[in-house]
Tab-separated table of C-alpha atoms in Angstrom:
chain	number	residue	atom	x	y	z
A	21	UNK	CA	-90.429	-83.702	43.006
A	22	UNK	CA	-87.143	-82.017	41.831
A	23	UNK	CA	-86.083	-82.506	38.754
A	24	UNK	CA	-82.693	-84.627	37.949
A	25	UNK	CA	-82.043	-83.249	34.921
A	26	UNK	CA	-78.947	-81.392	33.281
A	27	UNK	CA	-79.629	-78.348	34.060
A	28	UNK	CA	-81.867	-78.263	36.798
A	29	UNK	CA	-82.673	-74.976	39.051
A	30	UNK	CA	-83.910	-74.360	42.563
A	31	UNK	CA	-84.212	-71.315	44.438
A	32	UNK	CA	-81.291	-69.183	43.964
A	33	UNK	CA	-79.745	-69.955	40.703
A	34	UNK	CA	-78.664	-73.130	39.728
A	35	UNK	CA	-76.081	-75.507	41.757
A	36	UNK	CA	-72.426	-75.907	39.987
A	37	UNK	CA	-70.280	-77.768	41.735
A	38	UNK	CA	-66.665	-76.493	42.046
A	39	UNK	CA	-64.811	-79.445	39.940
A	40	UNK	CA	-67.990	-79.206	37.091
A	41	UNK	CA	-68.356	-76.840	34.333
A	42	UNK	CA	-71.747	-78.156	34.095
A	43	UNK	CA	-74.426	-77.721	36.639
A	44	UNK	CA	-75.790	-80.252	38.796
A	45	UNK	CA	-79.358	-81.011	39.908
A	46	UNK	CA	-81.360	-80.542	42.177
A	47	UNK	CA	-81.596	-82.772	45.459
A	48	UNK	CA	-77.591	-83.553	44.325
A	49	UNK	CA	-75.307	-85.652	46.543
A	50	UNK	CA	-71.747	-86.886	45.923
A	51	UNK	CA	-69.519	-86.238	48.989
A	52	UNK	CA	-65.597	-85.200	48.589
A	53	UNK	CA	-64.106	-87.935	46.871
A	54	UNK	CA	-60.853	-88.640	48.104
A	55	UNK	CA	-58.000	-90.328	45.827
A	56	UNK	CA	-55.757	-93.476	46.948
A	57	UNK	CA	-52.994	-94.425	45.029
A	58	UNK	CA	-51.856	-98.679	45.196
A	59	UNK	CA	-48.131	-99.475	45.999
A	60	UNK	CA	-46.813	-102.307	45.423
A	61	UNK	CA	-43.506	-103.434	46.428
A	62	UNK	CA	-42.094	-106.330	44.765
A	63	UNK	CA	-38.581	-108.123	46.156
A	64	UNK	CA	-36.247	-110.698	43.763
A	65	UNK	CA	-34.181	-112.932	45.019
A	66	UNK	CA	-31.329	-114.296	43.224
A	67	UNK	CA	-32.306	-117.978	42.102
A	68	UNK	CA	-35.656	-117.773	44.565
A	69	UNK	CA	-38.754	-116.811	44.012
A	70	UNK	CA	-40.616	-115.357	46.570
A	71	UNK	CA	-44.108	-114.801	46.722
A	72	UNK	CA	-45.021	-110.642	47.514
A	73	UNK	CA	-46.805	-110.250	50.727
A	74	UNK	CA	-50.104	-108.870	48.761
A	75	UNK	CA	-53.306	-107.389	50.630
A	76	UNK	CA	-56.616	-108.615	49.212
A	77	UNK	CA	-56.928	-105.020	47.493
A	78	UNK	CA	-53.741	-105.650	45.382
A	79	UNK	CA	-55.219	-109.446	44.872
A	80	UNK	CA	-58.544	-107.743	43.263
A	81	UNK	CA	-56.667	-104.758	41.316
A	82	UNK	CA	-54.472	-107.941	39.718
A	83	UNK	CA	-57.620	-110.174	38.911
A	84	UNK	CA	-59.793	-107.141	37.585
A	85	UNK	CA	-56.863	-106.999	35.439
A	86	UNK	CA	-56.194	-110.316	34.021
A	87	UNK	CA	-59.563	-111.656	33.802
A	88	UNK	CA	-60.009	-108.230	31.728
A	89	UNK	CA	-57.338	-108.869	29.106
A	90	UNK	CA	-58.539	-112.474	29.498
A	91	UNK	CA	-61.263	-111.562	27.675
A	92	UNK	CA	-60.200	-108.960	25.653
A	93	UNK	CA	-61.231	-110.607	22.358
A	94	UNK	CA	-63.268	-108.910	19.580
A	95	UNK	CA	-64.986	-105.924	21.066
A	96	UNK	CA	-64.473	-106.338	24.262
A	97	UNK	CA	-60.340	-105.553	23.150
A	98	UNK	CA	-61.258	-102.035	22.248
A	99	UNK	CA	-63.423	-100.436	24.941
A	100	UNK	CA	-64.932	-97.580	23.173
A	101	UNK	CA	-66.442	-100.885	21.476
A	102	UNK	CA	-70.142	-101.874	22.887
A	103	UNK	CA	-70.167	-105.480	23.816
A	104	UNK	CA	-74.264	-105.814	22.794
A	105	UNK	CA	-74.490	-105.026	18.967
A	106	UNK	CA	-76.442	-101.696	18.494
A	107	UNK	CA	-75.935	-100.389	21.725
A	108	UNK	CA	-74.019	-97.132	23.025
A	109	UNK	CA	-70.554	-97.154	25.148
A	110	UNK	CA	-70.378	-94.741	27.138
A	111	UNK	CA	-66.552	-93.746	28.630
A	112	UNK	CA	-65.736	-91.560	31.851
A	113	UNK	CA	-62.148	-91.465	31.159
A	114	UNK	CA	-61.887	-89.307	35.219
A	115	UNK	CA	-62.140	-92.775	36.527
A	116	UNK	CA	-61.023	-95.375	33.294
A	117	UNK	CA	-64.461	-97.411	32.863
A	118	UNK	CA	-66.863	-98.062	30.060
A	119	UNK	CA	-70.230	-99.598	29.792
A	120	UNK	CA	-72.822	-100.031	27.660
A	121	UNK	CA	-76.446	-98.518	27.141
A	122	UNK	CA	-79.355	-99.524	24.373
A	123	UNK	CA	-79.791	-97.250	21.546
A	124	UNK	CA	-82.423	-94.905	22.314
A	125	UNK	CA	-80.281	-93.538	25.636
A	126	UNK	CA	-78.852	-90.324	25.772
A	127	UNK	CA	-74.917	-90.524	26.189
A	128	UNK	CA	-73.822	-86.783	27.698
A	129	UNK	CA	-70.362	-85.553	27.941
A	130	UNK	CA	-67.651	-87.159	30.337
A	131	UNK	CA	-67.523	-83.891	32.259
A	132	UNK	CA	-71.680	-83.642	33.059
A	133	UNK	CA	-72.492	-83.708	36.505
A	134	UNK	CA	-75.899	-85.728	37.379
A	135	UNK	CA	-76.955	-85.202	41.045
A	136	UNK	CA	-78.860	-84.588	43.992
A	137	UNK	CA	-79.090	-81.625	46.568
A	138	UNK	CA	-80.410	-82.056	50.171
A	139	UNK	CA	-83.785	-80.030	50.090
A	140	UNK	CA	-83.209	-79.122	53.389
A	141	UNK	CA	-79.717	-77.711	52.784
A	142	UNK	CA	-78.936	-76.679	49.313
A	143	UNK	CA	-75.527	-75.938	49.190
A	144	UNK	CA	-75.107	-80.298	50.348
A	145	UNK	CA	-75.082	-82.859	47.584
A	146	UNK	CA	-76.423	-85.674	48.910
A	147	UNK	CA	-74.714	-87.894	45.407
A	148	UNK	CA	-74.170	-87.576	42.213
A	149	UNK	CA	-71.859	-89.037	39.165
A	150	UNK	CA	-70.197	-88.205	35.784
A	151	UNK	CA	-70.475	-89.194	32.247
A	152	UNK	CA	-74.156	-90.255	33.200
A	153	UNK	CA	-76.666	-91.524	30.354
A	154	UNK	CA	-80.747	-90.603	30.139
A	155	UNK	CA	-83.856	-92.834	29.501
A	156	UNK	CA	-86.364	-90.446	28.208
A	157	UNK	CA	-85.065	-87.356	30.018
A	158	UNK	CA	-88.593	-85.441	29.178
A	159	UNK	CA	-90.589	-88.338	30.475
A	160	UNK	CA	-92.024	-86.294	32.919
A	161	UNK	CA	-92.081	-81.754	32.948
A	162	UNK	CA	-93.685	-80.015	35.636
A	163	UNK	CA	-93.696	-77.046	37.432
A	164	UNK	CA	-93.077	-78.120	40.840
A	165	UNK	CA	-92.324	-74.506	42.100
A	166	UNK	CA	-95.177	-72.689	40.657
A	167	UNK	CA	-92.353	-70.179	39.616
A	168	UNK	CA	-93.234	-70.461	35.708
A	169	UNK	CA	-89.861	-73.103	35.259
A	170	UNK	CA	-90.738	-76.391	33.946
A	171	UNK	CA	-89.023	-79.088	35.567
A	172	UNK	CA	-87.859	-82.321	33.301
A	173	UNK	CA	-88.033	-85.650	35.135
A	174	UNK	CA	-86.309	-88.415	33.589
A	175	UNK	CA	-87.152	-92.170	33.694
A	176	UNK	CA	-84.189	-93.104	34.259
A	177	UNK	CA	-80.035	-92.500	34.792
A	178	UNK	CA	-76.756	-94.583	35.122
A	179	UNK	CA	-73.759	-93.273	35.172
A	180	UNK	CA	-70.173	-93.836	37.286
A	181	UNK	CA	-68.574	-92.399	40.270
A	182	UNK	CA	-65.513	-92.504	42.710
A	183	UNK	CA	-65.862	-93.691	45.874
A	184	UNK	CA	-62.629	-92.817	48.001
A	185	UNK	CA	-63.461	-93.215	52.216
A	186	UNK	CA	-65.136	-97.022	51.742
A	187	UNK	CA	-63.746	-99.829	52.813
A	188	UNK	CA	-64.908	-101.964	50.092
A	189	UNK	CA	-66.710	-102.690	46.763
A	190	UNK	CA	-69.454	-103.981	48.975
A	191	UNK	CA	-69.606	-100.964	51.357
A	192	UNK	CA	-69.597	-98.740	48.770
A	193	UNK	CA	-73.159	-100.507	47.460
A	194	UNK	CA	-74.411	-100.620	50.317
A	195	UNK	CA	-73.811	-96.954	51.371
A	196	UNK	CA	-74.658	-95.638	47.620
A	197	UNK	CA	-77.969	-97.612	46.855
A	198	UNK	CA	-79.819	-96.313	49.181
A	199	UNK	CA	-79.083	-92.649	49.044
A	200	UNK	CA	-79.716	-92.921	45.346
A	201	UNK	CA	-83.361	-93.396	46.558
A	202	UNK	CA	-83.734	-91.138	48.967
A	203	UNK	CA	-82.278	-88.071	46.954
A	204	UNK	CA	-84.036	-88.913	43.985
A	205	UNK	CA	-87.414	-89.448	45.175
A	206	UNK	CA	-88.263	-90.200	48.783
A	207	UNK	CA	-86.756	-86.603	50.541
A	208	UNK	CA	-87.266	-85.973	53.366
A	209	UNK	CA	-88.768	-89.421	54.083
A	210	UNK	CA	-85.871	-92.261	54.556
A	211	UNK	CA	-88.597	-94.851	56.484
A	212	UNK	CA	-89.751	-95.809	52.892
A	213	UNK	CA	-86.420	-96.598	51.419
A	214	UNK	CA	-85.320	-100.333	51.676
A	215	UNK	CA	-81.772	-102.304	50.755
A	216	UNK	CA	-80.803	-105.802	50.333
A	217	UNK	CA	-77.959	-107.565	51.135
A	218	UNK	CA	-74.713	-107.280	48.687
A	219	UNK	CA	-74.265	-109.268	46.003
A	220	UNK	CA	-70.749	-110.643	44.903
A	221	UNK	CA	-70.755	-110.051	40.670
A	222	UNK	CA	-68.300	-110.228	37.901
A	223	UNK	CA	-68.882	-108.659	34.903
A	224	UNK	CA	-68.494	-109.850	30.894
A	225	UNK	CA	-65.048	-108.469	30.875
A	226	UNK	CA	-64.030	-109.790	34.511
A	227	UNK	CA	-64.528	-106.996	36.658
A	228	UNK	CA	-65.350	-107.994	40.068
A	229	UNK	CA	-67.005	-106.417	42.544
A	230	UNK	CA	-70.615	-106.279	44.551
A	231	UNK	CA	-73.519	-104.589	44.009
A	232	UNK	CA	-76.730	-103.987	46.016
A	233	UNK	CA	-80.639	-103.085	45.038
A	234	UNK	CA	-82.412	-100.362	46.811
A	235	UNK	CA	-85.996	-99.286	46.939
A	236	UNK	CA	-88.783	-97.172	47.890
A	237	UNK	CA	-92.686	-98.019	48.650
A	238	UNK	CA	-95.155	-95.977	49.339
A	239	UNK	CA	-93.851	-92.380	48.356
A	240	UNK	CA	-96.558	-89.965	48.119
A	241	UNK	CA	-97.590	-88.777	45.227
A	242	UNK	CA	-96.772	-85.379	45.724
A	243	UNK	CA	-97.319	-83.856	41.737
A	244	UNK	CA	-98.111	-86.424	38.511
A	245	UNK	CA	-94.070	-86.948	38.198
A	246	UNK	CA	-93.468	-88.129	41.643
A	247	UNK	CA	-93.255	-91.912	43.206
A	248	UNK	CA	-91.648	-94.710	43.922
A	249	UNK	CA	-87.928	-95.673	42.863
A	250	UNK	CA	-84.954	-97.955	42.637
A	251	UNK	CA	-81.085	-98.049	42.128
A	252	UNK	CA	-78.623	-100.678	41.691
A	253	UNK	CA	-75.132	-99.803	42.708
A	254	UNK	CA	-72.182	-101.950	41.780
A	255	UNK	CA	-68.989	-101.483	43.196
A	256	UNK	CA	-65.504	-102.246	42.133
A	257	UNK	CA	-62.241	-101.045	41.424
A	258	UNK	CA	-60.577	-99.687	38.886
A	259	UNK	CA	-57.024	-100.623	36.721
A	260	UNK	CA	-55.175	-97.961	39.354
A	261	UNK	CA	-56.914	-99.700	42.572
A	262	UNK	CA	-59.276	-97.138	43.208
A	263	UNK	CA	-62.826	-97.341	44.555
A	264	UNK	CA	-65.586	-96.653	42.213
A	265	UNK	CA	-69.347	-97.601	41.812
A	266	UNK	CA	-71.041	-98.228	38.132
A	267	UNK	CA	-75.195	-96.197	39.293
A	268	UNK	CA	-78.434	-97.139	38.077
A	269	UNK	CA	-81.780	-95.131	39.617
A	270	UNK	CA	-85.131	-94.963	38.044
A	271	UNK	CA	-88.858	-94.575	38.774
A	272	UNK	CA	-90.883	-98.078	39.508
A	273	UNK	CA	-94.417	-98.738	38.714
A	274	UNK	CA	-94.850	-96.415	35.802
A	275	UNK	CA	-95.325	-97.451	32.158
A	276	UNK	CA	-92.329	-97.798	30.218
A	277	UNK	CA	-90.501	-98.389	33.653
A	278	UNK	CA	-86.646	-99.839	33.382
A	279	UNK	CA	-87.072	-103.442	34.322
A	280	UNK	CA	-84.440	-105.801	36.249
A	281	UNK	CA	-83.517	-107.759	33.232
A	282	UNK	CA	-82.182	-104.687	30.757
A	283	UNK	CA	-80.447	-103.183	34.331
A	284	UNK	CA	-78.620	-106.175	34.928
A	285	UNK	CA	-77.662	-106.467	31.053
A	286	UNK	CA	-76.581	-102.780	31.236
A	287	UNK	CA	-74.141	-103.799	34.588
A	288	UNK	CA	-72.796	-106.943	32.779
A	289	UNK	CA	-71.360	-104.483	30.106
A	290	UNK	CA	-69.406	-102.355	33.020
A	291	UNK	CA	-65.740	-102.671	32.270
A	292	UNK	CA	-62.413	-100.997	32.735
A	293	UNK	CA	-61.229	-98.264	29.763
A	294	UNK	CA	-57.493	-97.571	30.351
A	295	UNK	CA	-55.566	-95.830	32.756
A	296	UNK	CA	-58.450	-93.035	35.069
A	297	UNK	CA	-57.458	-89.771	34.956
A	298	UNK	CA	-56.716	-88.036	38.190
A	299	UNK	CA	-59.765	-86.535	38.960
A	300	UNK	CA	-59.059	-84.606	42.185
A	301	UNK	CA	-62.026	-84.226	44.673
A	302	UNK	CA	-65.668	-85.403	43.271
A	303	UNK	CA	-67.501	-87.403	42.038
């Protein structure tokens, strides 16, 4: 099994992707993220008022919005603020969103790059996302290779990512979940990876959005770190109207496993952090 971690290596030197100073890992996807900017145009008439003609994307940029200063009171007013007492908040300013992790994960730099390569192909990242945060990165070394480098295998990772080319917050979960599992821990098999339908969610801050749960059953157990996994993707949008998906993916049916109920309390935390840098192409 390849190793997710920060600094991961495969044959021929470690992958860095082009926008990254940091390297990315092994099995890495991600796709060119392309940026869309929201125009609004707004008309006043002299004693009339006349409703905009708004698209459903402008609708949900607005809500995210108010519902978000809504309930902008206490800690959720300052985003660098966790909203569970104790916990970690961890910002990727590239895209303006902030959630929340329990104390004993690791919160990297906004700029790390956590991904997957195509084993097949190498130079492809399958996905990947920034400002990502571990659950016992070590929980799991190994020398997959036989080359004399020892491979760390996390438990698990979350972390955020744009999203330009879908449609939707739905479409991005649905496109996203599953190739979470397949890079992470079913290659080359896809026939074991499985999806549900999307969900429609709103957050503790008022972020709305959908997000889908994807699995795998019956990966073989190739070395003593591989198996079976899961992500939870939830898409939304941001306070500029773009696309972007809050990523959870971890091993199942291990000790010490990430169970639904702390996932979902990690999601409900997901909220918007000011105005996202322009982040070019990536992730």
């Amino acid at each position: 099994m390849q190793n997710p971690y920060q600094q991961p290596s495969r044959p021929g030197g470690p992958y860095r992707p082009p926008p990254f100073q940091a390297p990315s890992e092994p099995d890495a996807d991600g796709g060119r993220i392309s940026r869309k900017r929201l125009v609004v145009g707004i008309c006043a008439l002299t004693a009339l008022a006349v409703a905009a003609a708004a698209t459903g994307v402008v609708l949900g940029v607005r809500e995210n919005r108010d519902r978000a200063s809504a309930a902008a009171a206490a800690s959720a007013a300052d985003p660098t603020k966790p909203l569970v007492a104790g916990w970690k908040t961890v910002i990727n300013p590239t895209h303006g969103t902030a959630f929340d992790v329990p104390p004993g994960w690791e919160v990297l730099e906004p700029q790390i790059f956590s991904g997957y390569e195509d084993r097949k192909d190498t130079e492809k990242v399958l996905i990947g996302h920034t400002a990502p945060a571990f659950y016992k990165s070590r929980w799991c070394s190994i020398d997959a290779n036989g080359d004399g480098q020892v491979t760390d295998v996390r438990l698990g990772n979350v972390g955020t990512k744009g999203a330009g080319g879908a449609k939707d917050p739905a479409d991005i979960a649905v496109k996203e979940a599953p190739t979470w599992v397949y890079a992470a821990y079913t290659q080359p098999d896809k026939s074991v990876v499985t999806s549900d339908e999307p969900v429609a969610y709103t957050t503790k801050s008022g972020v709305k959005g959908s997000y889908v749960r994807a699995r795998s059953s019956g990966v073989p157990r190739s070395n003593r770190c591989a198996g079976d996994g899961q992500a939870i993707v939830f898409g939304f949008r941001n306070s500029r109207g773009d696309l972007v998906s809050w990523n959870f993916y971890g091993r199942t049916g291990v000790p010490g496993a990430v169970d639904d109920a702390l996932i979902m309390r990690i999601l409900s935390t997901v909220r918007l952090a000011g105005d996202p840098q322009d982040p070019g192409p990536g992730p």
